[in-house]
JSON list of C-alpha atoms in Angstrom, two decimals:
[
{"chain": "L", "resi": 94, "resn": "MET", "atom": "CA", "xyz": [0.09, 0.01, 0.06]},
{"chain": "L", "resi": 95, "resn": "ASN", "atom": "CA", "xyz": [1.55, 3.44, -0.89]},
{"chain": "L", "resi": 96, "resn": "ALA", "atom": "CA", "xyz": [0.73, 6.78, 0.47]},
{"chain": "L", "resi": 97, "resn": "LEU", "atom": "CA", "xyz": [-1.67, 7.70, -2.32]},
{"chain": "L", "resi": 98, "resn": "GLN", "atom": "CA", "xyz": [-3.66, 4.43, -2.11]},
{"chain": "L", "resi": 99, "resn": "GLU", "atom": "CA", "xyz": [-3.98, 4.93, 1.68]},
{"chain": "L", "resi": 100, "resn": "ARG", "atom": "CA", "xyz": [-5.34, 8.49, 1.35]},
{"chain": "L", "resi": 101, "resn": "GLN", "atom": "CA", "xyz": [-7.76, 7.46, -1.22]},
{"chain": "L", "resi": 102, "resn": "TRP", "atom": "CA", "xyz": [-9.11, 4.60, 1.15]},
{"chain": "L", "resi": 103, "resn": "VAL", "atom": "CA", "xyz": [-9.08, 7.07, 3.91]},
{"chain": "L", "resi": 104, "resn": "GLU", "atom": "CA", "xyz": [-11.02, 9.72, 2.26]},
{"chain": "L", "resi": 105, "resn": "ALA", "atom": "CA", "xyz": [-13.58, 7.06, 0.91]},
{"chain": "L", "resi": 106, "resn": "ALA", "atom": "CA", "xyz": [-13.94, 5.67, 4.36]},
{"chain": "L", "resi": 107, "resn": "ARG", "atom": "CA", "xyz": [-14.73, 8.95, 5.80]},
{"chain": "L", "resi": 108, "resn": "LYS", "atom": "CA", "xyz": [-17.59, 9.32, 3.41]},
{"chain": "L", "resi": 109, "resn": "GLY", "atom": "CA", "xyz": [-18.86, 5.96, 4.62]},
{"chain": "L", "resi": 110, "resn": "ASP", "atom": "CA", "xyz": [-17.37, 3.39, 2.24]},
{"chain": "L", "resi": 111, "resn": "GLN", "atom": "CA", "xyz": [-17.16, 0.22, 4.10]},
{"chain": "L", "resi": 112, "resn": "ALA", "atom": "CA", "xyz": [-15.04, -1.41, 1.47]},
{"chain": "L", "resi": 113, "resn": "ALA", "atom": "CA", "xyz": [-12.29, 1.15, 1.86]},
{"chain": "L", "resi": 114, "resn": "PHE", "atom": "CA", "xyz": [-12.41, 0.78, 5.41]},
{"chain": "L", "resi": 115, "resn": "GLU", "atom": "CA", "xyz": [-12.07, -2.83, 5.13]},
{"chain": "L", "resi": 116, "resn": "GLN", "atom": "CA", "xyz": [-8.81, -2.20, 2.99]},
{"chain": "L", "resi": 117, "resn": "LEU", "atom": "CA", "xyz": [-7.46, -0.13, 5.78]},
{"chain": "L", "resi": 118, "resn": "VAL", "atom": "CA", "xyz": [-8.33, -2.78, 8.38]},
{"chain": "L", "resi": 119, "resn": "ARG", "atom": "CA", "xyz": [-6.46, -5.29, 6.33]},
{"chain": "L", "resi": 120, "resn": "ALA", "atom": "CA", "xyz": [-3.44, -2.98, 5.89]},
{"chain": "L", "resi": 121, "resn": "TYR", "atom": "CA", "xyz": [-2.99, -2.37, 9.40]},
{"chain": "L", "resi": 122, "resn": "GLU", "atom": "CA", "xyz": [-4.67, -5.18, 11.32]},
{"chain": "L", "resi": 123, "resn": "LYS", "atom": "CA", "xyz": [-1.26, -7.05, 11.86]},
{"chain": "L", "resi": 124, "resn": "ARG", "atom": "CA", "xyz": [0.53, -3.83, 13.09]},
{"chain": "L", "resi": 125, "resn": "VAL", "atom": "CA", "xyz": [-2.35, -3.01, 15.34]},
{"chain": "L", "resi": 126, "resn": "PHE", "atom": "CA", "xyz": [-2.40, -6.48, 16.94]},
{"chain": "L", "resi": 127, "resn": "ALA", "atom": "CA", "xyz": [1.27, -6.37, 17.60]},
{"chain": "L", "resi": 128, "resn": "LEU", "atom": "CA", "xyz": [0.79, -3.15, 19.47]},
{"chain": "L", "resi": 129, "resn": "THR", "atom": "CA", "xyz": [-2.22, -4.52, 21.47]},
{"chain": "L", "resi": 130, "resn": "LEU", "atom": "CA", "xyz": [-0.51, -7.79, 22.21]},
{"chain": "L", "resi": 131, "resn": "ARG", "atom": "CA", "xyz": [2.63, -6.28, 23.78]},
{"chain": "L", "resi": 132, "resn": "MET", "atom": "CA", "xyz": [0.36, -3.84, 25.70]},
{"chain": "L", "resi": 133, "resn": "CYS", "atom": "CA", "xyz": [-2.33, -6.32, 27.06]},
{"chain": "L", "resi": 134, "resn": "GLY", "atom": "CA", "xyz": [-0.22, -9.60, 27.11]},
{"chain": "L", "resi": 135, "resn": "SER", "atom": "CA", "xyz": [-2.75, -12.18, 26.24]},
{"chain": "L", "resi": 136, "resn": "PRO", "atom": "CA", "xyz": [-3.78, -12.77, 22.60]},
{"chain": "L", "resi": 137, "resn": "GLU", "atom": "CA", "xyz": [-7.48, -12.83, 23.75]},
{"chain": "L", "resi": 138, "resn": "ASP", "atom": "CA", "xyz": [-7.00, -9.19, 25.36]},
{"chain": "L", "resi": 139, "resn": "ALA", "atom": "CA", "xyz": [-5.22, -8.08, 22.44]},
{"chain": "L", "resi": 140, "resn": "ALA", "atom": "CA", "xyz": [-7.71, -9.20, 19.93]},
{"chain": "L", "resi": 141, "resn": "GLU", "atom": "CA", "xyz": [-10.48, -7.18, 21.99]},
{"chain": "L", "resi": 142, "resn": "ALA", "atom": "CA", "xyz": [-8.38, -4.13, 22.39]},
{"chain": "L", "resi": 143, "resn": "ALA", "atom": "CA", "xyz": [-7.64, -4.15, 18.45]},
{"chain": "L", "resi": 144, "resn": "GLN", "atom": "CA", "xyz": [-11.40, -4.61, 17.87]},
{"chain": "L", "resi": 145, "resn": "GLU", "atom": "CA", "xyz": [-12.21, -1.62, 20.12]},
{"chain": "L", "resi": 146, "resn": "THR", "atom": "CA", "xyz": [-9.48, 0.10, 18.08]},
{"chain": "L", "resi": 147, "resn": "PHE", "atom": "CA", "xyz": [-10.96, -0.25, 14.68]},
{"chain": "L", "resi": 148, "resn": "LEU", "atom": "CA", "xyz": [-14.39, 0.53, 16.03]},
{"chain": "L", "resi": 149, "resn": "ALA", "atom": "CA", "xyz": [-12.83, 3.76, 17.29]},
{"chain": "L", "resi": 150, "resn": "VAL", "atom": "CA", "xyz": [-11.34, 4.42, 13.90]},
{"chain": "L", "resi": 151, "resn": "TRP", "atom": "CA", "xyz": [-14.56, 3.90, 11.99]},
{"chain": "L", "resi": 152, "resn": "GLN", "atom": "CA", "xyz": [-16.55, 6.11, 14.57]},
{"chain": "L", "resi": 153, "resn": "GLY", "atom": "CA", "xyz": [-13.82, 8.76, 14.41]},
{"chain": "L", "resi": 154, "resn": "LEU", "atom": "CA", "xyz": [-12.93, 9.02, 10.73]},
{"chain": "L", "resi": 155, "resn": "GLY", "atom": "CA", "xyz": [-15.45, 11.74, 10.10]},
{"chain": "L", "resi": 156, "resn": "SER", "atom": "CA", "xyz": [-13.24, 14.02, 12.46]},
{"chain": "L", "resi": 157, "resn": "PHE", "atom": "CA", "xyz": [-10.04, 12.82, 11.11]},
{"chain": "L", "resi": 158, "resn": "ARG", "atom": "CA", "xyz": [-8.48, 15.91, 9.39]},
{"chain": "L", "resi": 159, "resn": "GLY", "atom": "CA", "xyz": [-5.00, 14.56, 8.59]},
{"chain": "L", "resi": 160, "resn": "GLU", "atom": "CA", "xyz": [-2.88, 16.83, 10.75]},
{"chain": "L", "resi": 161, "resn": "ALA", "atom": "CA", "xyz": [-1.03, 13.66, 11.67]},
{"chain": "L", "resi": 162, "resn": "SER", "atom": "CA", "xyz": [-0.58, 10.66, 9.50]},
{"chain": "L", "resi": 163, "resn": "PHE", "atom": "CA", "xyz": [-3.28, 8.13, 9.55]},
{"chain": "L", "resi": 164, "resn": "SER", "atom": "CA", "xyz": [-0.83, 5.69, 10.97]},
{"chain": "L", "resi": 165, "resn": "THR", "atom": "CA", "xyz": [0.10, 7.94, 13.76]},
{"chain": "L", "resi": 166, "resn": "TRP", "atom": "CA", "xyz": [-3.77, 8.58, 14.63]},
{"chain": "L", "resi": 167, "resn": "LEU", "atom": "CA", "xyz": [-4.33, 4.85, 14.31]},
{"chain": "L", "resi": 168, "resn": "TYR", "atom": "CA", "xyz": [-1.47, 4.27, 16.97]},
{"chain": "L", "resi": 169, "resn": "ARG", "atom": "CA", "xyz": [-3.05, 6.69, 19.24]},
{"chain": "L", "resi": 170, "resn": "LEU", "atom": "CA", "xyz": [-6.41, 5.10, 19.12]},
{"chain": "L", "resi": 171, "resn": "ALA", "atom": "CA", "xyz": [-4.69, 1.64, 19.51]},
{"chain": "L", "resi": 172, "resn": "SER", "atom": "CA", "xyz": [-2.43, 2.46, 22.55]},
{"chain": "L", "resi": 173, "resn": "ASN", "atom": "CA", "xyz": [-5.69, 4.48, 24.27]},
{"chain": "L", "resi": 174, "resn": "ALA", "atom": "CA", "xyz": [-7.62, 1.56, 23.69]},
{"chain": "L", "resi": 175, "resn": "CYS", "atom": "CA", "xyz": [-5.07, -0.58, 25.62]},
{"chain": "L", "resi": 176, "resn": "VAL", "atom": "CA", "xyz": [-4.55, 1.66, 28.36]},
{"chain": "L", "resi": 177, "resn": "ASP", "atom": "CA", "xyz": [-8.32, 1.84, 29.12]},
{"chain": "L", "resi": 178, "resn": "PHE", "atom": "CA", "xyz": [-8.65, -1.85, 28.77]},
{"chain": "L", "resi": 179, "resn": "LEU", "atom": "CA", "xyz": [-5.80, -2.43, 31.18]},
{"chain": "L", "resi": 180, "resn": "ARG", "atom": "CA", "xyz": [-7.17, 0.08, 33.87]},
{"chain": "L", "resi": 181, "resn": "ARG", "atom": "CA", "xyz": [-10.59, -1.21, 33.29]},
{"chain": "L", "resi": 182, "resn": "GLU", "atom": "CA", "xyz": [-9.57, -4.84, 33.85]},
{"chain": "L", "resi": 183, "resn": "ASN", "atom": "CA", "xyz": [-6.89, -3.76, 36.54]},
{"chain": "L", "resi": 184, "resn": "ARG", "atom": "CA", "xyz": [-4.27, -5.74, 34.75]},
{"chain": "L", "resi": 185, "resn": "HIS", "atom": "CA", "xyz": [-0.66, -4.96, 34.76]},
{"chain": "L", "resi": 186, "resn": "ARG", "atom": "CA", "xyz": [0.98, -7.43, 32.22]},
{"chain": "L", "resi": 187, "resn": "ALA", "atom": "CA", "xyz": [2.43, -6.96, 28.88]},
{"chain": "L", "resi": 188, "resn": "ALA", "atom": "CA", "xyz": [4.79, -8.61, 26.27]},
{"chain": "L", "resi": 189, "resn": "ALA", "atom": "CA", "xyz": [7.69, -6.92, 24.67]},
{"chain": "L", "resi": 190, "resn": "GLY", "atom": "CA", "xyz": [10.10, -7.03, 21.90]},
{"chain": "L", "resi": 191, "resn": "PRO", "atom": "CA", "xyz": [13.92, -7.33, 22.55]},
{"chain": "L", "resi": 192, "resn": "SER", "atom": "CA", "xyz": [15.12, -3.86, 22.46]},
{"chain": "L", "resi": 193, "resn": "ILE", "atom": "CA", "xyz": [13.94, -1.61, 25.36]},
{"chain": "L", "resi": 194, "resn": "ASP", "atom": "CA", "xyz": [16.58, 1.22, 25.65]},
{"chain": "L", "resi": 195, "resn": "ASP", "atom": "CA", "xyz": [17.66, 2.75, 22.46]},
{"chain": "L", "resi": 196, "resn": "GLU", "atom": "CA", "xyz": [20.37, 4.86, 24.27]},
{"chain": "L", "resi": 197, "resn": "GLU", "atom": "CA", "xyz": [21.62, 2.46, 26.94]},
{"chain": "L", "resi": 198, "resn": "MET", "atom": "CA", "xyz": [20.24, -1.06, 26.44]},
{"chain": "L", "resi": 199, "resn": "ASN", "atom": "CA", "xyz": [19.72, -3.01, 23.12]},
{"chain": "L", "resi": 200, "resn": "LEU", "atom": "CA", "xyz": [19.01, -6.71, 23.18]},
{"chain": "L", "resi": 201, "resn": "GLU", "atom": "CA", "xyz": [19.08, -7.06, 19.57]},
{"chain": "L", "resi": 202, "resn": "VAL", "atom": "CA", "xyz": [21.65, -10.52, 19.09]},
{"chain": "L", "resi": 203, "resn": "SER", "atom": "CA", "xyz": [24.20, -9.45, 16.65]},
{"chain": "L", "resi": 204, "resn": "ASP", "atom": "CA", "xyz": [26.16, -12.57, 16.78]},
{"chain": "L", "resi": 205, "resn": "PRO", "atom": "CA", "xyz": [24.47, -15.04, 14.32]},
{"chain": "L", "resi": 206, "resn": "ALA", "atom": "CA", "xyz": [25.87, -18.08, 16.04]},
{"chain": "L", "resi": 207, "resn": "PRO", "atom": "CA", "xyz": [25.89, -17.67, 19.90]},
{"chain": "L", "resi": 208, "resn": "THR", "atom": "CA", "xyz": [26.77, -20.54, 22.13]},
{"chain": "L", "resi": 209, "resn": "PRO", "atom": "CA", "xyz": [24.26, -22.66, 23.90]},
{"chain": "L", "resi": 210, "resn": "GLN", "atom": "CA", "xyz": [25.21, -20.89, 27.11]},
{"chain": "L", "resi": 211, "resn": "GLU", "atom": "CA", "xyz": [25.03, -17.28, 25.39]},
{"chain": "L", "resi": 212, "resn": "ALA", "atom": "CA", "xyz": [21.59, -18.16, 23.91]},
{"chain": "L", "resi": 213, "resn": "ALA", "atom": "CA", "xyz": [20.43, -19.27, 27.29]},
{"chain": "L", "resi": 214, "resn": "GLU", "atom": "CA", "xyz": [21.61, -16.25, 29.07]},
{"chain": "L", "resi": 215, "resn": "ARG", "atom": "CA", "xyz": [19.98, -13.76, 26.36]},
{"chain": "L", "resi": 216, "resn": "ALA", "atom": "CA", "xyz": [16.67, -15.98, 26.72]},
{"chain": "L", "resi": 217, "resn": "GLU", "atom": "CA", "xyz": [16.94, -15.30, 30.54]},
{"chain": "L", "resi": 218, "resn": "LEU", "atom": "CA", "xyz": [17.52, -11.62, 29.99]},
{"chain": "L", "resi": 219, "resn": "ARG", "atom": "CA", "xyz": [14.52, -11.20, 27.67]},
{"chain": "L", "resi": 220, "resn": "SER", "atom": "CA", "xyz": [12.34, -12.96, 30.19]},
{"chain": "L", "resi": 221, "resn": "GLN", "atom": "CA", "xyz": [13.48, -10.81, 32.81]},
{"chain": "L", "resi": 222, "resn": "VAL", "atom": "CA", "xyz": [12.76, -7.62, 30.60]},
{"chain": "L", "resi": 223, "resn": "GLU", "atom": "CA", "xyz": [9.29, -8.81, 29.84]},
{"chain": "L", "resi": 224, "resn": "ALA", "atom": "CA", "xyz": [8.88, -9.37, 33.67]},
{"chain": "L", "resi": 225, "resn": "GLY", "atom": "CA", "xyz": [10.07, -5.79, 34.16]},
{"chain": "L", "resi": 226, "resn": "LEU", "atom": "CA", "xyz": [7.66, -4.42, 31.53]},
{"chain": "L", "resi": 227, "resn": "ARG", "atom": "CA", "xyz": [4.87, -6.07, 33.29]},
{"chain": "L", "resi": 228, "resn": "GLU", "atom": "CA", "xyz": [5.58, -4.07, 36.58]},
{"chain": "L", "resi": 229, "resn": "LEU", "atom": "CA", "xyz": [5.44, -0.64, 34.71]},
{"chain": "L", "resi": 230, "resn": "PRO", "atom": "CA", "xyz": [2.48, 1.49, 34.86]},
{"chain": "L", "resi": 231, "resn": "PRO", "atom": "CA", "xyz": [0.57, 1.53, 31.47]},
{"chain": "L", "resi": 232, "resn": "GLU", "atom": "CA", "xyz": [1.71, 5.05, 30.61]},
{"chain": "L", "resi": 233, "resn": "TYR", "atom": "CA", "xyz": [5.45, 3.95, 30.88]},
{"chain": "L", "resi": 234, "resn": "ARG", "atom": "CA", "xyz": [4.92, 0.78, 29.08]},
{"chain": "L", "resi": 235, "resn": "GLN", "atom": "CA", "xyz": [3.02, 2.56, 26.28]},
{"chain": "L", "resi": 236, "resn": "VAL", "atom": "CA", "xyz": [5.60, 4.87, 25.25]},
{"chain": "L", "resi": 237, "resn": "LEU", "atom": "CA", "xyz": [8.53, 2.26, 25.38]},
{"chain": "L", "resi": 238, "resn": "ILE", "atom": "CA", "xyz": [6.67, -0.02, 23.29]},
{"chain": "L", "resi": 239, "resn": "LEU", "atom": "CA", "xyz": [5.73, 2.62, 20.61]},
{"chain": "L", "resi": 240, "resn": "ARG", "atom": "CA", "xyz": [9.51, 3.87, 20.76]},
{"chain": "L", "resi": 241, "resn": "GLU", "atom": "CA", "xyz": [11.32, 0.43, 20.83]},
{"chain": "L", "resi": 242, "resn": "ILE", "atom": "CA", "xyz": [8.94, -1.94, 18.85]},
{"chain": "L", "resi": 243, "resn": "HIS", "atom": "CA", "xyz": [7.14, 0.28, 16.58]},
{"chain": "L", "resi": 244, "resn": "GLN", "atom": "CA", "xyz": [10.35, 2.67, 16.01]},
{"chain": "L", "resi": 245, "resn": "LEU", "atom": "CA", "xyz": [8.24, 5.85, 16.30]},
{"chain": "L", "resi": 246, "resn": "SER", "atom": "CA", "xyz": [10.17, 9.01, 16.80]},
{"chain": "L", "resi": 247, "resn": "TYR", "atom": "CA", "xyz": [9.65, 11.15, 20.00]},
{"chain": "L", "resi": 248, "resn": "GLU", "atom": "CA", "xyz": [7.51, 13.60, 17.73]},
{"chain": "L", "resi": 249, "resn": "GLU", "atom": "CA", "xyz": [5.50, 10.80, 16.41]},
{"chain": "L", "resi": 250, "resn": "ILE", "atom": "CA", "xyz": [4.76, 9.51, 19.79]},
{"chain": "L", "resi": 251, "resn": "GLY", "atom": "CA", "xyz": [3.85, 12.93, 21.06]},
{"chain": "L", "resi": 252, "resn": "GLN", "atom": "CA", "xyz": [1.37, 13.04, 18.16]},
{"chain": "L", "resi": 253, "resn": "ALA", "atom": "CA", "xyz": [0.02, 9.73, 18.68]},
{"chain": "L", "resi": 254, "resn": "LEU", "atom": "CA", "xyz": [-0.48, 10.28, 22.43]},
{"chain": "L", "resi": 255, "resn": "CYS", "atom": "CA", "xyz": [-1.39, 14.06, 22.40]},
{"chain": "L", "resi": 256, "resn": "LEU", "atom": "CA", "xyz": [1.67, 14.61, 24.70]},
{"chain": "L", "resi": 257, "resn": "ASP", "atom": "CA", "xyz": [4.39, 17.31, 24.35]},
{"chain": "L", "resi": 258, "resn": "SER", "atom": "CA", "xyz": [8.03, 16.26, 23.62]},
{"chain": "L", "resi": 259, "resn": "GLY", "atom": "CA", "xyz": [9.01, 16.87, 27.13]},
{"chain": "L", "resi": 260, "resn": "THR", "atom": "CA", "xyz": [6.43, 14.60, 28.51]},
{"chain": "L", "resi": 261, "resn": "VAL", "atom": "CA", "xyz": [7.47, 11.77, 26.20]},
{"chain": "L", "resi": 262, "resn": "LYS", "atom": "CA", "xyz": [10.76, 11.97, 26.97]},
{"chain": "L", "resi": 263, "resn": "SER", "atom": "CA", "xyz": [10.06, 11.96, 30.73]},
{"chain": "L", "resi": 264, "resn": "ARG", "atom": "CA", "xyz": [7.90, 8.96, 30.61]},
{"chain": "L", "resi": 265, "resn": "ILE", "atom": "CA", "xyz": [10.52, 7.21, 28.62]},
{"chain": "L", "resi": 266, "resn": "SER", "atom": "CA", "xyz": [13.33, 8.11, 30.90]},
{"chain": "L", "resi": 267, "resn": "ARG", "atom": "CA", "xyz": [11.32, 7.16, 34.12]},
{"chain": "L", "resi": 268, "resn": "GLY", "atom": "CA", "xyz": [10.25, 3.97, 32.46]},
{"chain": "L", "resi": 269, "resn": "ARG", "atom": "CA", "xyz": [13.60, 3.00, 31.64]},
{"chain": "L", "resi": 270, "resn": "LYS", "atom": "CA", "xyz": [14.94, 3.78, 35.12]},
{"chain": "L", "resi": 271, "resn": "ARG", "atom": "CA", "xyz": [12.20, 1.58, 36.71]},
{"chain": "L", "resi": 272, "resn": "LEU", "atom": "CA", "xyz": [13.12, -1.29, 34.29]},
{"chain": "L", "resi": 273, "resn": "ARG", "atom": "CA", "xyz": [16.81, -0.91, 34.86]},
{"chain": "L", "resi": 274, "resn": "LYS", "atom": "CA", "xyz": [16.10, -0.95, 38.57]},
{"chain": "L", "resi": 275, "resn": "PHE", "atom": "CA", "xyz": [14.15, -4.14, 38.22]},
{"chain": "L", "resi": 276, "resn": "LEU", "atom": "CA", "xyz": [16.67, -5.79, 36.08]},
{"chain": "L", "resi": 277, "resn": "LEU", "atom": "CA", "xyz": [19.59, -4.76, 38.75]},
{"chain": "L", "resi": 278, "resn": "GLU", "atom": "CA", "xyz": [17.53, -6.13, 41.47]},
{"chain": "L", "resi": 279, "resn": "SER", "atom": "CA", "xyz": [16.97, -9.43, 39.46]},
{"chain": "L", "resi": 280, "resn": "GLY", "atom": "CA", "xyz": [20.62, -9.72, 39.08]},
{"chain": "L", "resi": 281, "resn": "ASN", "atom": "CA", "xyz": [20.30, -9.75, 35.21]},
{"chain": "L", "resi": 282, "resn": "PHE", "atom": "CA", "xyz": [21.69, -6.10, 34.37]},
{"chain": "L", "resi": 283, "resn": "SER", "atom": "CA", "xyz": [25.01, -4.80, 35.97]},
{"chain": "L", "resi": 284, "resn": "GLY", "atom": "CA", "xyz": [25.43, -1.02, 36.59]},
{"chain": "L", "resi": 285, "resn": "GLY", "atom": "CA", "xyz": [28.87, -1.08, 35.41]},
{"chain": "L", "resi": 286, "resn": "PRO", "atom": "CA", "xyz": [30.06, -1.12, 31.54]},
{"chain": "L", "resi": 287, "resn": "PRO", "atom": "CA", "xyz": [27.63, -2.64, 29.19]},
{"chain": "L", "resi": 288, "resn": "SER", "atom": "CA", "xyz": [28.05, -6.36, 28.15]},
{"chain": "L", "resi": 289, "resn": "LYS", "atom": "CA", "xyz": [28.83, -7.47, 24.79]},
{"chain": "L", "resi": 290, "resn": "ASP", "atom": "CA", "xyz": [25.03, -7.91, 24.35]},
{"chain": "L", "resi": 291, "resn": "LEU", "atom": "CA", "xyz": [24.06, -4.54, 25.48]},
{"chain": "L", "resi": 292, "resn": "GLU", "atom": "CA", "xyz": [26.83, -2.22, 24.08]},
{"chain": "L", "resi": 293, "resn": "LYS", "atom": "CA", "xyz": [25.40, -1.45, 20.79]},
{"chain": "L", "resi": 294, "resn": "GLU", "atom": "CA", "xyz": [23.18, 1.57, 20.85]},
{"chain": "L", "resi": 295, "resn": "GLY", "atom": "CA", "xyz": [20.06, 2.07, 18.89]},
{"chain": "L", "resi": 296, "resn": "ARG", "atom": "CA", "xyz": [19.14, 4.84, 16.75]},
{"chain": "L", "resi": 297, "resn": "GLN", "atom": "CA", "xyz": [16.55, 7.44, 17.15]}
]
């Protein structure tokens, strides 16, 4: 799907064209589900949040003016649906991808052939990262997932969540500090120089 095709579908869907809306759903359903899964934790909860997201899209298309891109607007609705779901159900659990801190931590495996011991250590670290994310408040988990998993810039996160850049940076910083504290206490992350697996910095 190119940008022109997307704009055509959005404009048609805004006028009530259900076929165009279905095309948008097909184009984005996997990405939306990936976000809701990492926010909500279980496939069942993620599917419910994804359904709520696309319902909100359909109901809100009439007021969508294109100040932000459609995908940024969609991430906002999906993220808000997840936060609402977690608060409503009083759940604090989520899944996450490997990279959490693009400035100080990166769990991407650069060695194509790790030893069994290295592979086990990395798996354990990822498990602890996921456990740490489950302990984060939804608003911190939200910005980390948008940043690290979906690779949104700070500006895009601010647009998606209706936050100023200072708030985005503050939440990411606080979320990372809480996560590092959790990893330090669990014995899976040292406070000294980064290890081989953590020394590669991500990119903004």
